[in-house]
PDB file of C-alpha atoms in Angstrom:
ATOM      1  CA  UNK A   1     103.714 105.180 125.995  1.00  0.00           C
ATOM      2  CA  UNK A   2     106.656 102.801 126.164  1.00  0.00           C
ATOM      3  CA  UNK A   3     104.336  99.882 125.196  1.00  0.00           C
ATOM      4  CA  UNK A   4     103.331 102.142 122.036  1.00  0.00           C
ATOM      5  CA  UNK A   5     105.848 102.785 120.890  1.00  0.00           C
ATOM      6  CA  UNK A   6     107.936  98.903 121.202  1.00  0.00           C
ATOM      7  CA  UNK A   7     104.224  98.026 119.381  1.00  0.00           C
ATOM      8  CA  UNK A   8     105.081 100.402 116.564  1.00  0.00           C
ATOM      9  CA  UNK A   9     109.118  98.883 116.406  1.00  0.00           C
ATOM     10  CA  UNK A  10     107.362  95.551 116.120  1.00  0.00           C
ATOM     11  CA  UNK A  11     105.707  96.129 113.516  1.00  0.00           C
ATOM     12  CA  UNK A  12     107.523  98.335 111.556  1.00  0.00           C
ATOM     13  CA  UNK A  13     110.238  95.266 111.796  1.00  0.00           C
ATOM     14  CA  UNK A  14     107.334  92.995 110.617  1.00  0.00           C
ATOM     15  CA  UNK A  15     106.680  95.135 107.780  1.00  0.00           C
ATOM     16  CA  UNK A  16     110.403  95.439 107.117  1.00  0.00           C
ATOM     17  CA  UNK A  17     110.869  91.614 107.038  1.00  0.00           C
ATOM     18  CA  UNK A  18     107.775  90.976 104.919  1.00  0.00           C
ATOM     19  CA  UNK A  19     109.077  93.590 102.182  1.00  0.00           C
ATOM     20  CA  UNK A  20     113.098  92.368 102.356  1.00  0.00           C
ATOM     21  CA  UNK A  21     111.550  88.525 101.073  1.00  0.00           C
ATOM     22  CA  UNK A  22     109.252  90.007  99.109  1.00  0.00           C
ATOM     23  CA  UNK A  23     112.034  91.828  97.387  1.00  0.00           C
ATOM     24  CA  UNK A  24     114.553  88.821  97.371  1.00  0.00           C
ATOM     25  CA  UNK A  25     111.966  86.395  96.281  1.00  0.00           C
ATOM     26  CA  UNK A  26     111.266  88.335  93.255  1.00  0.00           C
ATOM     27  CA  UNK A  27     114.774  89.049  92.497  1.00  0.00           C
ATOM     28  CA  UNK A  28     115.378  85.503  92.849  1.00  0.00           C
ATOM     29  CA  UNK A  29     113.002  84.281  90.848  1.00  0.00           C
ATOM     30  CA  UNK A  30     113.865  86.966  88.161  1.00  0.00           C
ATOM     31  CA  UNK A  31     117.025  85.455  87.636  1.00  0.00           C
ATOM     32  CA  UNK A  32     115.628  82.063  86.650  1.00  0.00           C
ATOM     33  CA  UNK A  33     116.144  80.478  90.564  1.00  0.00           C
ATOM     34  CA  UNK A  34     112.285  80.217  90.755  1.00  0.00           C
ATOM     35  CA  UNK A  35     112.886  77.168  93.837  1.00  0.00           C
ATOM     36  CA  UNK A  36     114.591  79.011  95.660  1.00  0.00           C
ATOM     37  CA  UNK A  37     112.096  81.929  95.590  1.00  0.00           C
ATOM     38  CA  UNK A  38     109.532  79.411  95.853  1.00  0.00           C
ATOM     39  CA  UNK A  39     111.258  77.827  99.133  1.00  0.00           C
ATOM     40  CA  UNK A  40     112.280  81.301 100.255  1.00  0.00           C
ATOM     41  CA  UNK A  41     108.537  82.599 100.045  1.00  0.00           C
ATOM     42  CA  UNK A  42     106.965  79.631 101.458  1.00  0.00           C
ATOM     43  CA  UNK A  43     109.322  79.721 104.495  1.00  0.00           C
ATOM     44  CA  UNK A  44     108.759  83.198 105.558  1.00  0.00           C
ATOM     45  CA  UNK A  45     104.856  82.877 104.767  1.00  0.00           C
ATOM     46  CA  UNK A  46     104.880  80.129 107.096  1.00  0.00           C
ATOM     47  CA  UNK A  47     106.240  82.445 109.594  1.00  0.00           C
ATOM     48  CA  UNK A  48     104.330  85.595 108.429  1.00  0.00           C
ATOM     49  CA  UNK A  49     101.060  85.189 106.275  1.00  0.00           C
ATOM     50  CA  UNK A  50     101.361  88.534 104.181  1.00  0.00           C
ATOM     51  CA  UNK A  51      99.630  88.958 100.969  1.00  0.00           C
ATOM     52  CA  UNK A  52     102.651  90.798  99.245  1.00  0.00           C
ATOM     53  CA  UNK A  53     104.120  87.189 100.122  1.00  0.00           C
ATOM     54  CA  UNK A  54     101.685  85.415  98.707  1.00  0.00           C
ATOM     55  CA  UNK A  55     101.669  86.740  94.965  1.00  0.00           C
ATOM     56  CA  UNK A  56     105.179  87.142  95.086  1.00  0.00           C
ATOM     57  CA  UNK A  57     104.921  82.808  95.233  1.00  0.00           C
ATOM     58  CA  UNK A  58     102.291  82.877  93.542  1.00  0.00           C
ATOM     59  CA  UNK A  59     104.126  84.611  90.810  1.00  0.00           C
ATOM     60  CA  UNK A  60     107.178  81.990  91.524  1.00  0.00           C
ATOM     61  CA  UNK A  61     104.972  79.249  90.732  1.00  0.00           C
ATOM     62  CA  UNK A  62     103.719  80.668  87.770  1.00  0.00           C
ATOM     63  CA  UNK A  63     106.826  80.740  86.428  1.00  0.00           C
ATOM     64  CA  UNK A  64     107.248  77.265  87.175  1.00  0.00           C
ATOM     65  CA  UNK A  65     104.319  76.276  85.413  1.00  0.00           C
ATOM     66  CA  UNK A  66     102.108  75.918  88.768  1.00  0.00           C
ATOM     67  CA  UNK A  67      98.730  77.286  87.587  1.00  0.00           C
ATOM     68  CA  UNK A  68      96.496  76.171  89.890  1.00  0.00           C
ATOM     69  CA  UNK A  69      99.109  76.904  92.930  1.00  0.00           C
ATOM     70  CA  UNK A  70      99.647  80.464  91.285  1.00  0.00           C
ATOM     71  CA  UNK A  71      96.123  80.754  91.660  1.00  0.00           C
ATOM     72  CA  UNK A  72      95.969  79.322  95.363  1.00  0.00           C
ATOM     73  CA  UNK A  73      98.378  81.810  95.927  1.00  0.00           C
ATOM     74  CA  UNK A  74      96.456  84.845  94.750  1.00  0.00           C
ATOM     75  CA  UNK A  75      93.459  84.092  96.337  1.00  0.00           C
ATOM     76  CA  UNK A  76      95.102  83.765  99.345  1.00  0.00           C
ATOM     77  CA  UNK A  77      96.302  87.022  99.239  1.00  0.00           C
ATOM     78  CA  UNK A  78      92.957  88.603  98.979  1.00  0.00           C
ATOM     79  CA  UNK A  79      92.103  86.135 101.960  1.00  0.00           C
ATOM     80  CA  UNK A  80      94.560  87.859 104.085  1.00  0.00           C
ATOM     81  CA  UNK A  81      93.262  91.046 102.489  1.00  0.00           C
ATOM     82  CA  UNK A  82      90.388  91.860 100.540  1.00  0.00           C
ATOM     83  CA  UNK A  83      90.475  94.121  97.668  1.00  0.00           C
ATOM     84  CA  UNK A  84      94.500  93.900  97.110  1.00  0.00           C
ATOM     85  CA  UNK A  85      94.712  95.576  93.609  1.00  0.00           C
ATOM     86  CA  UNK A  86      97.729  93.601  92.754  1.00  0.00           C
ATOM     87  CA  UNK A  87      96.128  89.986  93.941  1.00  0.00           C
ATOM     88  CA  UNK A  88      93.049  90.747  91.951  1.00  0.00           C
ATOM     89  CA  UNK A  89      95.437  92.009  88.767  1.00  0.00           C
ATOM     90  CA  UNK A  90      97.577  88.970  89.501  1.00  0.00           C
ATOM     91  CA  UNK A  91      94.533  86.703  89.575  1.00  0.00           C
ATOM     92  CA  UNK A  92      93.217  88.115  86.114  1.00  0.00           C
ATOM     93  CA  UNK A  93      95.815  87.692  84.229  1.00  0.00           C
ATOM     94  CA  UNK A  94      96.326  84.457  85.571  1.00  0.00           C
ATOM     95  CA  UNK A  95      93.544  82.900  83.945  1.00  0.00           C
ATOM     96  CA  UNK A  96      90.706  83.107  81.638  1.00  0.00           C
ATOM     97  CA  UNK A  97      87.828  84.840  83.127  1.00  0.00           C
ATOM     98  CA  UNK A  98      84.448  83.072  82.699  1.00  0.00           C
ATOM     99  CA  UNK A  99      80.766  83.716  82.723  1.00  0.00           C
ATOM    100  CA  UNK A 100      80.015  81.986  85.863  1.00  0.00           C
ATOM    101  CA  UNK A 101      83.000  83.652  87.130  1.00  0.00           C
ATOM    102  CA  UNK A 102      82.743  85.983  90.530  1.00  0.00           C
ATOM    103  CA  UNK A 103      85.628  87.928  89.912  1.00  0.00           C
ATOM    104  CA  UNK A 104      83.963  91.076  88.106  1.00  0.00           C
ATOM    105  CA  UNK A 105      81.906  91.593  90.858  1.00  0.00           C
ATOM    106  CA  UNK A 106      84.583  91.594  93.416  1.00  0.00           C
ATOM    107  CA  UNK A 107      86.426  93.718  91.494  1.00  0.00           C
ATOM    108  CA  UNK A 108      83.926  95.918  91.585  1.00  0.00           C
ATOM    109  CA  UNK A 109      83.835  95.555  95.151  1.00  0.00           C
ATOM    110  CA  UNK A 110      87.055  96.124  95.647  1.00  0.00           C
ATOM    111  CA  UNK A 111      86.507  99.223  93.601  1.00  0.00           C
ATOM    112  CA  UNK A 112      83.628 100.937  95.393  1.00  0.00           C
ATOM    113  CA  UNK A 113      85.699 101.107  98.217  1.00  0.00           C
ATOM    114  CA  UNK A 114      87.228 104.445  98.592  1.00  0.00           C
ATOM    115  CA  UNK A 115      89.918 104.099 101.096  1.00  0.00           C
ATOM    116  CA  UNK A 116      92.383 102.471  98.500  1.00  0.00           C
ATOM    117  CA  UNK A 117      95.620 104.413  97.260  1.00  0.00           C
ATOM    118  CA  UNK A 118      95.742 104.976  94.080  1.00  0.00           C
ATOM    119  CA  UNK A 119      98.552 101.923  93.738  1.00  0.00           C
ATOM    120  CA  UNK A 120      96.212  99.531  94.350  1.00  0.00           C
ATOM    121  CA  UNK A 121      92.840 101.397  92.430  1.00  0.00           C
ATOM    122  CA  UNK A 122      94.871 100.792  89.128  1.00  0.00           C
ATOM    123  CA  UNK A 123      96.058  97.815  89.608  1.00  0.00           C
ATOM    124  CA  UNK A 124      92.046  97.136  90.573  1.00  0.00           C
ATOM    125  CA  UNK A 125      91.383  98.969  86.978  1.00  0.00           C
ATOM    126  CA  UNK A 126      93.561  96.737  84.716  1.00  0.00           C
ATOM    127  CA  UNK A 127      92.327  93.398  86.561  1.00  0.00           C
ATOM    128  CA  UNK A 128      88.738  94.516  85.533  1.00  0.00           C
ATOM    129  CA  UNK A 129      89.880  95.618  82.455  1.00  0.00           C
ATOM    130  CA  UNK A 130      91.333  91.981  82.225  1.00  0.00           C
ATOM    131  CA  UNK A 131      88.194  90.100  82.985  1.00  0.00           C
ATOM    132  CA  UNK A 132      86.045  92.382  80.734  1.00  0.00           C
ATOM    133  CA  UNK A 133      87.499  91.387  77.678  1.00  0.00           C
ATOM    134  CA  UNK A 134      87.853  87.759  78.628  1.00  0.00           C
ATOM    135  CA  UNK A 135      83.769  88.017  78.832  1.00  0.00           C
ATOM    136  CA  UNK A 136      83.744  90.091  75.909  1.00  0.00           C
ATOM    137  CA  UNK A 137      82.435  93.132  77.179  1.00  0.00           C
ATOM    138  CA  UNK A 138      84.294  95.374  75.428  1.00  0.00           C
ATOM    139  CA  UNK A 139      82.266  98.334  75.751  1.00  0.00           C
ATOM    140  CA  UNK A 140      83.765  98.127  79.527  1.00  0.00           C
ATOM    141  CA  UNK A 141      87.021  97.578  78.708  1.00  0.00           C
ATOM    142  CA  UNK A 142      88.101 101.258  77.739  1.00  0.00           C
ATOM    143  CA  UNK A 143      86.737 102.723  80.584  1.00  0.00           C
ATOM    144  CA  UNK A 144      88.307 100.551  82.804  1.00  0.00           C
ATOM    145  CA  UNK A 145      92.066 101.141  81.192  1.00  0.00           C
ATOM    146  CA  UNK A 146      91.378 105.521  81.009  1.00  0.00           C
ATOM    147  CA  UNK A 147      90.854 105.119  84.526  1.00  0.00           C
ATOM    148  CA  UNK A 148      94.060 102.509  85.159  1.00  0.00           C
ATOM    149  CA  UNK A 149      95.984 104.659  83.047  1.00  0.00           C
ATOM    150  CA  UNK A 150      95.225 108.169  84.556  1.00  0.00           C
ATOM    151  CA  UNK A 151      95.846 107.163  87.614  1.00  0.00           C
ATOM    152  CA  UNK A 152      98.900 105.613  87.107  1.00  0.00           C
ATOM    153  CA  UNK A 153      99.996 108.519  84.974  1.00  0.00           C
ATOM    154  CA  UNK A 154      99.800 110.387  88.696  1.00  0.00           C
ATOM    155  CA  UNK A 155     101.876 108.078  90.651  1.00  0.00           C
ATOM    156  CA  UNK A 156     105.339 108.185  87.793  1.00  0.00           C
ATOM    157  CA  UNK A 157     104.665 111.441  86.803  1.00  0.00           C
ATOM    158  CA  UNK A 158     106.313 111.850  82.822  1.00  0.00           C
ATOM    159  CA  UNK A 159     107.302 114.501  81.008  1.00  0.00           C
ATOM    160  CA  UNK A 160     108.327 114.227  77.496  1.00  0.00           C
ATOM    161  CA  UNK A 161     109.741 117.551  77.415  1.00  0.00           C
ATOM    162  CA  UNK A 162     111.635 117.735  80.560  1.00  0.00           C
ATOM    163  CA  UNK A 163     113.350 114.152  79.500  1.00  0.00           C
ATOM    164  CA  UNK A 164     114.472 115.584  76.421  1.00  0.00           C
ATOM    165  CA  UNK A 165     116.075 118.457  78.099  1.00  0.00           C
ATOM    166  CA  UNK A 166     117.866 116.252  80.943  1.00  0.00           C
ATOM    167  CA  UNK A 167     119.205 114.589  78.098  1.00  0.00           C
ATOM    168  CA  UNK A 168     120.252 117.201  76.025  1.00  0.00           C
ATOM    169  CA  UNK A 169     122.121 118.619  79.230  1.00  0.00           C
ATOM    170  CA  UNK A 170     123.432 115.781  80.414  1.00  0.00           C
ATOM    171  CA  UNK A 171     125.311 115.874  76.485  1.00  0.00           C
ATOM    172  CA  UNK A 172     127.461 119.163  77.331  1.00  0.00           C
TER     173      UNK A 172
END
């Protein structure tokens, strides 16, 4: 029991370490310090291969003008773990998709699994959305961004209406 339950400390510390640089990284590089995200990311990858870590550099680099390390980056991430919504979105956008390309088809991979949260099935969505219209298949495209954008719609619920009124209150 004892052993359990130091296991689950462990790594809920782990998991609390890998979000805090995560976090700071992106903040960092946010506010134009992209080299010190970059040697902030790389240090605590070294010490913790995560995949949030990864396309948090690989972001970094991107907006260093790294490409191909952006890219290195992403595909890392979906080393570390396969079918990462955000990797795969990150990777889409990241380049231009072509027809000798393999990254449809893991997309679609990624997608016919049904264990991922909805987070990471939109993310999945757009990235496939993405790489559809870089190959031209348009016809795809739509049904790929419905799908990105209902589910998203579910996790930040909106309501015009109730807005308005918090607004209007918020006035008196």
């Amino acid at each position: 029991q004892a052993e359990l339950r130091a296991s689950e400390v462990l790594e809920r510390a782990k998991q609390g370490r890998v979000l805090a640089a995560r976090k700071l990284g992106t903040s960092l590089s946010r506010e134009g310090m992209t080299q010190e995200a970059r040697r902030l990311l790389e240090r605590e990858i070294a010490h913790e291969p995560a995949a949030d870590l990864c396309i948090a550099l690989g972001q970094a680099l991107q907006s260093e003008g790294d490409l191909a390390g952006a890219e290195a980056q992403f595909q890392r991430a979906l080393t570390l773990l396969p079918g990462h919504g955000e990797a795969f979105r990150a990777l889409s956008a990241a380049r231009k998709v072509q027809p000798e390309d393999d990254l449809p088809a893991r997309i679609d991979k990624a997608l016919a699994r049904r264990d991922q949260p909805a987070p990471l099935r939109w993310r999945l969505h757009f990235a496939q959305a993405k790489a559809l219209a870089d190959l031209g298949r348009h016809e795809a495209v739509f049904g790929h961004l419905h799908q990105a954008n209902r589910l998203q719609r579910k996790a930040f619920a909106y309501d015009f209406e109730t807005s308005v009124s918090l607004a209007r209150a918020s006035l008196v």
